[in-house]
C-alpha cells in the first residue's frame, strides 16, 4: 500500500545515478552548483543522479510527475538524513493546464505532480531516493536519486 511504502522509507546517506528536471544542479562528475542562502531549490526528473549543493536554511523541493490515473505513483523510498534536512511535507497536485471545459468529464491519464519539501538544517551530505511504482507492484519501474550537500 502507499502508506506502507511511505512508512518503510529509509534514511539515504548517498544517492547516485538513474534517469531525468531543472535548477541548481550539476552531474556528479563536475563541481556542484551552489545557491544563495535562504533560497528555494527545486529538483526533478532531469536532475536524476546529480549532486545539488544547498546552504543551511535553504528549502529543497523534489518535484516529480506521475500518471496516477494509470495507477503509477512516486513514493519516497530513501529519506535525507534528519540531521541534515527536516521533512516539511508532501503535496500532490494536478496541473491547471489539464483542466477540462465546463460540463466535460475529466481527462483520464492527467499528470499529477508530487512535491516533497525539506528544510536544510545541518551541514553534511545525504541523499533523496524515490521509486515510481506501477499498479499493484512492490518493485519500482524507475528510481529517482539525488545527492544533497549542505554547507554552513
Short mmCIF file of C-alpha atoms in Angstrom, two decimals:
data_model
loop_
_atom_site.label_atom_id
_atom_site.label_comp_id
_atom_site.label_asym_id
_atom_site.label_seq_id
_atom_site.Cartn_x
_atom_site.Cartn_y
_atom_site.Cartn_z
CA UNK A 1 0.00 0.00 0.00
CA UNK A 2 1.03 3.62 -0.40
CA UNK A 3 1.11 4.15 3.36
CA UNK A 4 3.23 1.04 3.77
CA UNK A 5 5.77 2.14 1.17
CA UNK A 6 5.98 5.65 2.64
CA UNK A 7 6.26 4.28 6.18
CA UNK A 8 9.15 1.99 5.25
CA UNK A 9 11.27 4.71 3.67
CA UNK A 10 14.84 4.53 4.88
CA UNK A 11 17.41 7.21 5.51
CA UNK A 12 19.58 7.75 2.45
CA UNK A 13 23.21 8.60 3.12
CA UNK A 14 24.14 8.99 -0.55
CA UNK A 15 22.46 8.91 -3.92
CA UNK A 16 23.70 8.14 -7.40
CA UNK A 17 22.61 7.60 -10.99
CA UNK A 18 19.28 6.67 -12.64
CA UNK A 19 17.02 8.87 -15.13
CA UNK A 20 15.51 12.65 -15.62
CA UNK A 21 14.24 18.04 -14.03
CA UNK A 22 15.72 21.66 -13.60
CA UNK A 23 17.70 24.11 -11.32
CA UNK A 24 20.98 24.43 -9.39
CA UNK A 25 22.48 21.06 -10.19
CA UNK A 26 25.44 19.51 -11.94
CA UNK A 27 26.43 15.99 -12.83
CA UNK A 28 28.22 14.03 -10.12
CA UNK A 29 31.49 14.31 -12.05
CA UNK A 30 31.52 18.14 -12.01
CA UNK A 31 31.73 20.57 -9.11
CA UNK A 32 28.22 21.18 -7.70
CA UNK A 33 26.41 24.47 -8.24
CA UNK A 34 25.63 26.48 -5.13
CA UNK A 35 22.59 28.61 -4.26
CA UNK A 36 22.11 31.88 -2.40
CA UNK A 37 21.26 31.48 1.29
CA UNK A 38 17.56 31.09 2.13
CA UNK A 39 16.78 30.01 -1.43
CA UNK A 40 14.17 27.50 -2.52
CA UNK A 41 15.78 24.91 -4.76
CA UNK A 42 13.61 22.65 -6.95
CA UNK A 43 14.90 19.39 -8.36
CA UNK A 44 13.08 16.97 -10.61
CA UNK A 45 13.43 14.26 -13.23
CA UNK A 46 16.23 15.99 -15.22
CA UNK A 47 18.32 16.13 -12.02
CA UNK A 48 18.30 12.37 -11.52
CA UNK A 49 21.75 11.16 -10.49
CA UNK A 50 23.11 14.68 -9.95
CA UNK A 51 24.56 16.47 -6.94
CA UNK A 52 22.84 19.57 -5.56
CA UNK A 53 24.55 21.92 -3.11
CA UNK A 54 22.43 23.99 -0.71
CA UNK A 55 23.09 26.13 2.37
CA UNK A 56 21.71 25.68 5.86
CA UNK A 57 18.35 27.49 5.82
CA UNK A 58 17.56 26.68 2.17
CA UNK A 59 14.35 24.87 1.22
CA UNK A 60 14.51 21.83 -1.05
CA UNK A 61 11.54 20.82 -3.19
CA UNK A 62 11.70 17.49 -5.01
CA UNK A 63 9.10 17.61 -7.82
CA UNK A 64 8.20 14.51 -9.84
CA UNK A 65 5.30 13.89 -12.24
CA UNK A 66 3.24 10.67 -12.26
CA UNK A 67 0.29 9.18 -14.11
CA UNK A 68 -1.79 8.34 -11.04
CA UNK A 69 -4.94 7.77 -13.13
CA UNK A 70 -2.93 4.98 -14.78
CA UNK A 71 -2.11 3.56 -11.33
CA UNK A 72 1.52 4.75 -11.18
CA UNK A 73 2.80 6.61 -8.12
CA UNK A 74 6.05 8.05 -6.80
CA UNK A 75 6.96 7.08 -3.23
CA UNK A 76 9.86 8.35 -1.17
CA UNK A 77 11.98 5.26 -0.53
CA UNK A 78 15.10 6.93 0.89
CA UNK A 79 14.73 9.98 3.14
CA UNK A 80 17.51 12.51 3.63
CA UNK A 81 19.32 12.24 6.96
CA UNK A 82 17.18 14.15 9.54
CA UNK A 83 20.32 15.80 10.95
CA UNK A 84 20.76 17.46 7.52
CA UNK A 85 17.15 18.04 6.35
CA UNK A 86 13.85 18.27 8.21
CA UNK A 87 10.85 16.89 6.33
CA UNK A 88 8.17 19.56 5.88
CA UNK A 89 5.59 17.58 3.92
CA UNK A 90 4.31 16.18 0.64
CA UNK A 91 1.73 17.50 -1.80
CA UNK A 92 0.10 16.05 -4.92
CA UNK A 93 -1.46 18.37 -7.47
CA UNK A 94 -2.93 18.15 -10.95
CA UNK A 95 -1.56 20.98 -13.15
CA UNK A 96 -4.19 23.58 -14.10
CA UNK A 97 -3.22 23.17 -17.76
CA UNK A 98 -5.03 19.81 -17.75
CA UNK A 99 -8.39 21.22 -16.64
CA UNK A 100 -11.35 20.41 -18.84
CA UNK A 101 -14.05 22.55 -20.39
CA UNK A 102 -17.10 23.16 -18.17
CA UNK A 103 -19.53 20.25 -18.44
CA UNK A 104 -16.85 17.91 -19.91
CA UNK A 105 -15.73 14.83 -17.99
CA UNK A 106 -12.17 14.91 -16.61
CA UNK A 107 -9.45 13.57 -18.87
CA UNK A 108 -8.11 10.15 -17.83
CA UNK A 109 -4.33 9.99 -17.51
CA UNK A 110 -3.79 13.59 -16.41
CA UNK A 111 -0.34 14.06 -14.91
CA UNK A 112 -0.08 14.55 -11.16
CA UNK A 113 2.84 16.44 -9.64
CA UNK A 114 4.19 15.08 -6.36
CA UNK A 115 6.29 17.52 -4.31
CA UNK A 116 8.31 16.66 -1.20
CA UNK A 117 9.58 19.66 0.80
CA UNK A 118 12.59 19.70 3.13
CA UNK A 119 14.47 22.39 5.09
CA UNK A 120 18.29 22.24 5.23
CA UNK A 121 19.26 22.28 8.92
CA UNK A 122 22.77 20.82 9.10
CA UNK A 123 25.97 20.87 7.05
CA UNK A 124 26.64 17.40 5.61
CA UNK A 125 25.95 15.18 2.59
CA UNK A 126 22.91 12.93 2.26
CA UNK A 127 20.51 11.81 -0.44
CA UNK A 128 16.90 11.52 -1.55
CA UNK A 129 15.50 8.44 -3.32
CA UNK A 130 12.03 7.88 -4.78
CA UNK A 131 10.59 4.92 -6.65
CA UNK A 132 7.96 5.05 -9.42
CA UNK A 133 5.66 2.13 -8.71
CA UNK A 134 3.37 0.52 -11.32
CA UNK A 135 -0.13 -0.52 -10.21
CA UNK A 136 -0.10 -3.43 -7.75
CA UNK A 137 3.70 -3.79 -7.79
CA UNK A 138 6.13 -3.64 -4.88
CA UNK A 139 9.19 -3.01 -7.10
CA UNK A 140 9.59 0.40 -8.78
CA UNK A 141 9.83 0.62 -12.57
CA UNK A 142 12.07 3.73 -12.19
CA UNK A 143 14.20 5.20 -9.45
CA UNK A 144 14.96 8.88 -8.88
CA UNK A 145 18.06 9.69 -6.82
CA UNK A 146 19.80 12.93 -5.98
CA UNK A 147 22.87 13.54 -3.79
CA UNK A 148 22.41 16.54 -1.48
CA UNK A 149 25.28 18.52 0.00
CA UNK A 150 24.51 21.20 2.58
CA UNK A 151 27.11 23.80 3.55
CA UNK A 152 27.08 26.12 6.57
#
